[in-house]
């Protein structure tokens, strides 16, 4: 099959691209680094010719709802319009478990993305996944000048590689609407996995607990970001992922 992977140079996208090519598929990567700017649509013309499915794993790093909405709405509208012109039969996107529990920050954009896809012209599949194991590393490396903080929170993290393989399975099938949630094999405390990651890479300083305010903080603490019953579960635990890290 021929897949267009929007955000194919990112964390999930790189795993997806490698996995798709390993399974013998043809891959077109859409990102600014490959000459495609999704907000303006520049570089999209012709890029979807002959494509069997578009897999959207683009991202913006922000906690501001207006920035998130503007990015995910803009990128999704560009992709859906290009898919209609090229008669692409399947649009897939990766969103986040519990996005509707905290729509006052980044998640606002994910909800708009889901809504546009559900009301759009292309048959679709939306996969909601929990936080990646890699999110612990991302949170740790956001620290500046030796000051590191992270929140306590109920999460059930999964390896980005397993998310990519599962999204690829869905892309090889028919449009399925909202797929079952995808989560890791066990619940963890977000602060403790950030600390475990930091320890594994040799950091011996303090990582203070700082609880985020607002709906996101409440969702983290209450378990609203945990998967719904019936979720598909990945295999690799956080500890196993940590053991497999090359720099651990
Ligand atoms: N991280 C998590 O824990 C988690 C959990 C569940 C779901 N998700 C979802 O997974 C998705 C992927 O996240 P990620 O962490 O893998 O992303 P990421 O590493 O931040 O990669 C983002 C990708 O988007 C591309 N991109 C950004 N702006 C663009 C633009 N204007 N035009 C074209 N391409 C653009 C980037 O490439 P260029 O810079 O080359 O443009 C890059 O390839 C997100 O939608 C996120 O909501 C993440």
GROMACS .gro file of N, CA, C and O and ligand atoms in nm, residues 6-13 29-34 36-40 56-61 71-72 75 94-97 106 110 113 127-135 138 160 163, ligand 1:
model
  236
    6UNK      N    1   0.189   1.222   0.774
    6UNK     CA    2   0.203   1.364   0.810
    6UNK      C    3   0.268   1.369   0.948
    6UNK      O    4   0.215   1.314   1.044
    7UNK      N    5   0.383   1.434   0.957
    7UNK     CA    6   0.460   1.432   1.081
    7UNK      C    7   0.553   1.312   1.086
    7UNK      O    8   0.595   1.268   1.195
    8UNK      N    9   0.588   1.260   0.970
    8UNK     CA   10   0.671   1.138   0.961
    8UNK      C   11   0.814   1.157   1.008
    8UNK      O   12   0.888   1.059   1.020
    9UNK      N   13   0.854   1.281   1.038
    9UNK     CA   14   0.989   1.304   1.092
    9UNK      C   15   0.988   1.314   1.244
    9UNK      O   16   1.094   1.329   1.305
   10UNK      N   17   0.869   1.307   1.307
   10UNK     CA   18   0.860   1.323   1.452
   10UNK      C   19   0.881   1.192   1.526
   10UNK      O   20   0.920   1.090   1.467
   11UNK      N   21   0.854   1.195   1.657
   11UNK     CA   22   0.875   1.076   1.741
   11UNK      C   23   0.792   0.957   1.692
   11UNK      O   24   0.846   0.852   1.655
   12UNK      N   25   0.661   0.973   1.688
   12UNK     CA   26   0.576   0.863   1.640
   12UNK      C   27   0.597   0.841   1.492
   12UNK      O   28   0.601   0.726   1.444
   13UNK      N   29   0.609   0.951   1.420
   13UNK     CA   30   0.618   0.944   1.274
   13UNK      C   31   0.741   0.866   1.227
   13UNK      O   32   0.734   0.792   1.128
   29UNK      N   33   0.658   1.107   0.319
   29UNK     CA   34   0.661   1.181   0.446
   29UNK      C   35   0.624   1.327   0.421
   29UNK      O   36   0.680   1.393   0.334
   30UNK      N   37   0.524   1.375   0.498
   30UNK     CA   38   0.482   1.514   0.486
   30UNK      C   39   0.525   1.589   0.613
   30UNK      O   40   0.472   1.564   0.721
   31UNK      N   41   0.622   1.678   0.601
   31UNK     CA   42   0.661   1.762   0.715
   31UNK      C   43   0.739   1.880   0.657
   31UNK      O   44   0.776   1.878   0.539
   32UNK      N   45   0.762   1.980   0.741
   32UNK     CA   46   0.834   2.097   0.688
   32UNK      C   47   0.972   2.056   0.639
   32UNK      O   48   1.022   2.109   0.542
   33UNK      N   49   1.032   1.955   0.707
   33UNK     CA   50   1.165   1.911   0.665
   33UNK      C   51   1.164   1.841   0.529
   33UNK      O   52   1.269   1.826   0.467
   34UNK      N   53   1.047   1.797   0.484
   34UNK     CA   54   1.040   1.737   0.350
   34UNK      C   55   0.968   1.831   0.254
   34UNK      O   56   0.921   1.789   0.148
   36UNK      N   57   0.684   2.022   0.309
   36UNK     CA   58   0.538   2.037   0.319
   36UNK      C   59   0.503   2.117   0.445
   36UNK      O   60   0.533   2.073   0.557
   37UNK      N   61   0.443   2.233   0.427
   37UNK     CA   62   0.396   2.315   0.540
   37UNK      C   63   0.244   2.298   0.546
   37UNK      O   64   0.172   2.348   0.458
   38UNK      N   65   0.198   2.227   0.647
   38UNK     CA   66   0.056   2.189   0.647
   38UNK      C   67  -0.037   2.306   0.678
   38UNK      O   68  -0.153   2.302   0.639
   39UNK      N   69   0.009   2.406   0.749
   39UNK     CA   70  -0.082   2.515   0.784
   39UNK      C   71  -0.117   2.599   0.662
   39UNK      O   72  -0.230   2.642   0.645
   40UNK      N   73  -0.020   2.619   0.574
   40UNK     CA   74  -0.047   2.693   0.451
   40UNK      C   75  -0.088   2.601   0.337
   40UNK      O   76  -0.146   2.644   0.238
   56UNK      N   77  -0.201   1.089   1.019
   56UNK     CA   78  -0.162   1.218   1.073
   56UNK      C   79  -0.106   1.204   1.214
   56UNK      O   80  -0.180   1.176   1.308
   57UNK      N   81   0.025   1.222   1.227
   57UNK     CA   82   0.090   1.223   1.359
   57UNK      C   83   0.171   1.352   1.375
   57UNK      O   84   0.278   1.354   1.432
   58UNK      N   85   0.114   1.462   1.323
   58UNK     CA   86   0.178   1.592   1.343
   58UNK      C   87   0.155   1.638   1.486
   58UNK      O   88   0.070   1.585   1.558
   59UNK      N   89   0.227   1.739   1.526
   59UNK     CA   90   0.214   1.786   1.664
   59UNK      C   91   0.263   1.929   1.676
   59UNK      O   92   0.343   1.976   1.596
   60UNK      N   93   0.213   1.997   1.781
   60UNK     CA   94   0.264   2.127   1.822
   60UNK      C   95   0.285   2.120   1.972
   60UNK      O   96   0.205   2.057   2.043
   61UNK      N   97   0.393   2.179   2.022
   61UNK     CA   98   0.419   2.177   2.166
   61UNK      C   99   0.368   2.306   2.228
   61UNK      O  100   0.426   2.412   2.206
   71UNK      N  101  -0.334   2.515   1.539
   71UNK     CA  102  -0.247   2.419   1.469
   71UNK      C  103  -0.327   2.297   1.420
   71UNK      O  104  -0.324   2.263   1.301
   72UNK      N  105  -0.398   2.231   1.512
   72UNK     CA  106  -0.463   2.105   1.472
   72UNK      C  107  -0.578   2.129   1.373
   72UNK      O  108  -0.600   2.048   1.282
   75UNK      N  109  -0.393   2.218   1.026
   75UNK     CA  110  -0.328   2.101   0.963
   75UNK      C  111  -0.434   2.001   0.915
   75UNK      O  112  -0.424   1.945   0.805
   94UNK      N  113  -0.386   1.023   1.522
   94UNK     CA  114  -0.354   0.979   1.657
   94UNK      C  115  -0.392   1.091   1.754
   94UNK      O  116  -0.344   1.203   1.741
   95UNK      N  117  -0.481   1.061   1.848
   95UNK     CA  118  -0.514   1.160   1.950
   95UNK      C  119  -0.492   1.098   2.088
   95UNK      O  120  -0.421   0.997   2.099
   96UNK      N  121  -0.550   1.157   2.192
   96UNK     CA  122  -0.507   1.122   2.328
   96UNK      C  123  -0.624   1.077   2.415
   96UNK      O  124  -0.729   1.142   2.418
   97UNK      N  125  -0.604   0.968   2.485
   97UNK     CA  126  -0.703   0.918   2.581
   97UNK      C  127  -0.735   1.026   2.684
   97UNK      O  128  -0.644   1.087   2.741
  106UNK      N  129  -0.371   2.216   2.578
  106UNK     CA  130  -0.332   2.145   2.455
  106UNK      C  131  -0.445   2.058   2.400
  106UNK      O  132  -0.466   2.050   2.279
  110UNK      N  133  -0.680   1.885   2.020
  110UNK     CA  134  -0.703   1.745   1.984
  110UNK      C  135  -0.853   1.719   1.965
  110UNK      O  136  -0.893   1.642   1.878
  113UNK      N  137  -0.955   1.860   1.635
  113UNK     CA  138  -0.905   1.769   1.531
  113UNK      C  139  -1.001   1.651   1.514
  113UNK      O  140  -1.041   1.617   1.401
  127UNK      N  141  -0.743   0.702   1.652
  127UNK     CA  142  -0.690   0.620   1.761
  127UNK      C  143  -0.648   0.713   1.875
  127UNK      O  144  -0.564   0.801   1.857
  128UNK      N  145  -0.709   0.690   1.991
  128UNK     CA  146  -0.664   0.762   2.111
  128UNK      C  147  -0.566   0.673   2.187
  128UNK      O  148  -0.599   0.559   2.221
  129UNK      N  149  -0.447   0.726   2.213
  129UNK     CA  150  -0.347   0.651   2.291
  129UNK      C  151  -0.318   0.727   2.420
  129UNK      O  152  -0.340   0.848   2.429
  130UNK      N  153  -0.266   0.656   2.518
  130UNK     CA  154  -0.223   0.721   2.643
  130UNK      C  155  -0.085   0.784   2.622
  130UNK      O  156  -0.024   0.770   2.515
  131UNK      N  157  -0.033   0.849   2.726
  131UNK     CA  158   0.101   0.908   2.721
  131UNK      C  159   0.203   0.800   2.683
  131UNK      O  160   0.191   0.685   2.722
  132UNK      N  161   0.303   0.843   2.607
  132UNK     CA  162   0.409   0.749   2.570
  132UNK      C  163   0.508   0.735   2.685
  132UNK      O  164   0.526   0.827   2.764
  133UNK      N  165   0.581   0.622   2.689
  133UNK     CA  166   0.693   0.610   2.784
  133UNK      C  167   0.789   0.728   2.763
  133UNK      O  168   0.844   0.784   2.857
  134UNK      N  169   0.807   0.765   2.636
  134UNK     CA  170   0.899   0.873   2.600
  134UNK      C  171   0.858   1.007   2.663
  134UNK      O  172   0.940   1.099   2.674
  135UNK      N  173   0.731   1.020   2.704
  135UNK     CA  174   0.685   1.145   2.764
  135UNK      C  175   0.760   1.174   2.894
  135UNK      O  176   0.784   1.291   2.929
  138UNK      N  177   1.063   1.347   2.782
  138UNK     CA  178   1.031   1.483   2.734
  138UNK      C  179   1.012   1.576   2.853
  138UNK      O  180   1.065   1.687   2.857
  160UNK      N  181   0.613   0.437   2.225
  160UNK     CA  182   0.574   0.501   2.098
  160UNK      C  183   0.582   0.401   1.982
  160UNK      O  184   0.501   0.404   1.891
  163UNK      N  185   0.268   0.208   1.965
  163UNK     CA  186   0.160   0.292   1.912
  163UNK      C  187   0.169   0.296   1.760
  163UNK      O  188   0.069   0.281   1.688
  249LIG     N1  189   0.364   1.219   2.322
  249LIG     C1  190   0.263   1.155   2.379
  249LIG     O1  191   0.274   1.110   2.496
  249LIG     C2  192   0.135   1.132   2.300
  249LIG     C3  193   0.036   1.048   2.352
  249LIG     C4  194  -0.079   1.023   2.276
  249LIG     C5  195  -0.095   1.085   2.153
  249LIG     N2  196   0.001   1.170   2.106
  249LIG     C6  197  -0.021   1.234   1.976
  249LIG     O2  198   0.075   1.183   1.885
  249LIG     C7  199   0.096   1.278   1.782
  249LIG     C8  200   0.243   1.281   1.746
  249LIG     O3  201   0.316   1.325   1.859
  249LIG     P1  202   0.477   1.319   1.857
  249LIG     O4  203   0.519   1.348   1.997
  249LIG     O5  204   0.520   1.195   1.788
  249LIG     O6  205   0.510   1.444   1.762
  249LIG     P2  206   0.650   1.519   1.741
  249LIG     O7  207   0.764   1.429   1.773
  249LIG     O8  208   0.643   1.652   1.809
  249LIG     O9  209   0.651   1.541   1.583
  249LIG     C9  210   0.567   1.637   1.524
  249LIG    C10  211   0.575   1.623   1.372
  249LIG    O10  212   0.487   1.722   1.314
  249LIG    C11  213   0.556   1.787   1.207
  249LIG     N3  214   0.503   1.922   1.193
  249LIG    C12  215   0.489   2.015   1.291
  249LIG     N4  216   0.438   2.129   1.240
  249LIG    C13  217   0.419   2.107   1.107
  249LIG    C14  218   0.369   2.186   1.000
  249LIG     N5  219   0.327   2.314   1.019
  249LIG     N6  220   0.363   2.133   0.875
  249LIG    C15  221   0.406   2.005   0.854
  249LIG     N7  222   0.454   1.925   0.951
  249LIG    C16  223   0.460   1.975   1.077
  249LIG    C17  224   0.703   1.784   1.251
  249LIG    O11  225   0.793   1.788   1.143
  249LIG     P3  226   0.869   1.923   1.094
  249LIG    O12  227   0.924   1.988   1.215
  249LIG    O13  228   0.968   1.873   0.994
  249LIG    O14  229   0.761   2.004   1.029
  249LIG    C18  230   0.713   1.645   1.314
  249LIG    O15  231   0.735   1.548   1.213
  249LIG    C19  232   0.040   1.412   1.833
  249LIG    O16  233  -0.073   1.448   1.759
  249LIG    C20  234   0.003   1.385   1.977
  249LIG    O17  235  -0.114   1.453   2.017
  249LIG    C21  236   0.116   1.193   2.174
   0.00000   0.00000   0.00000
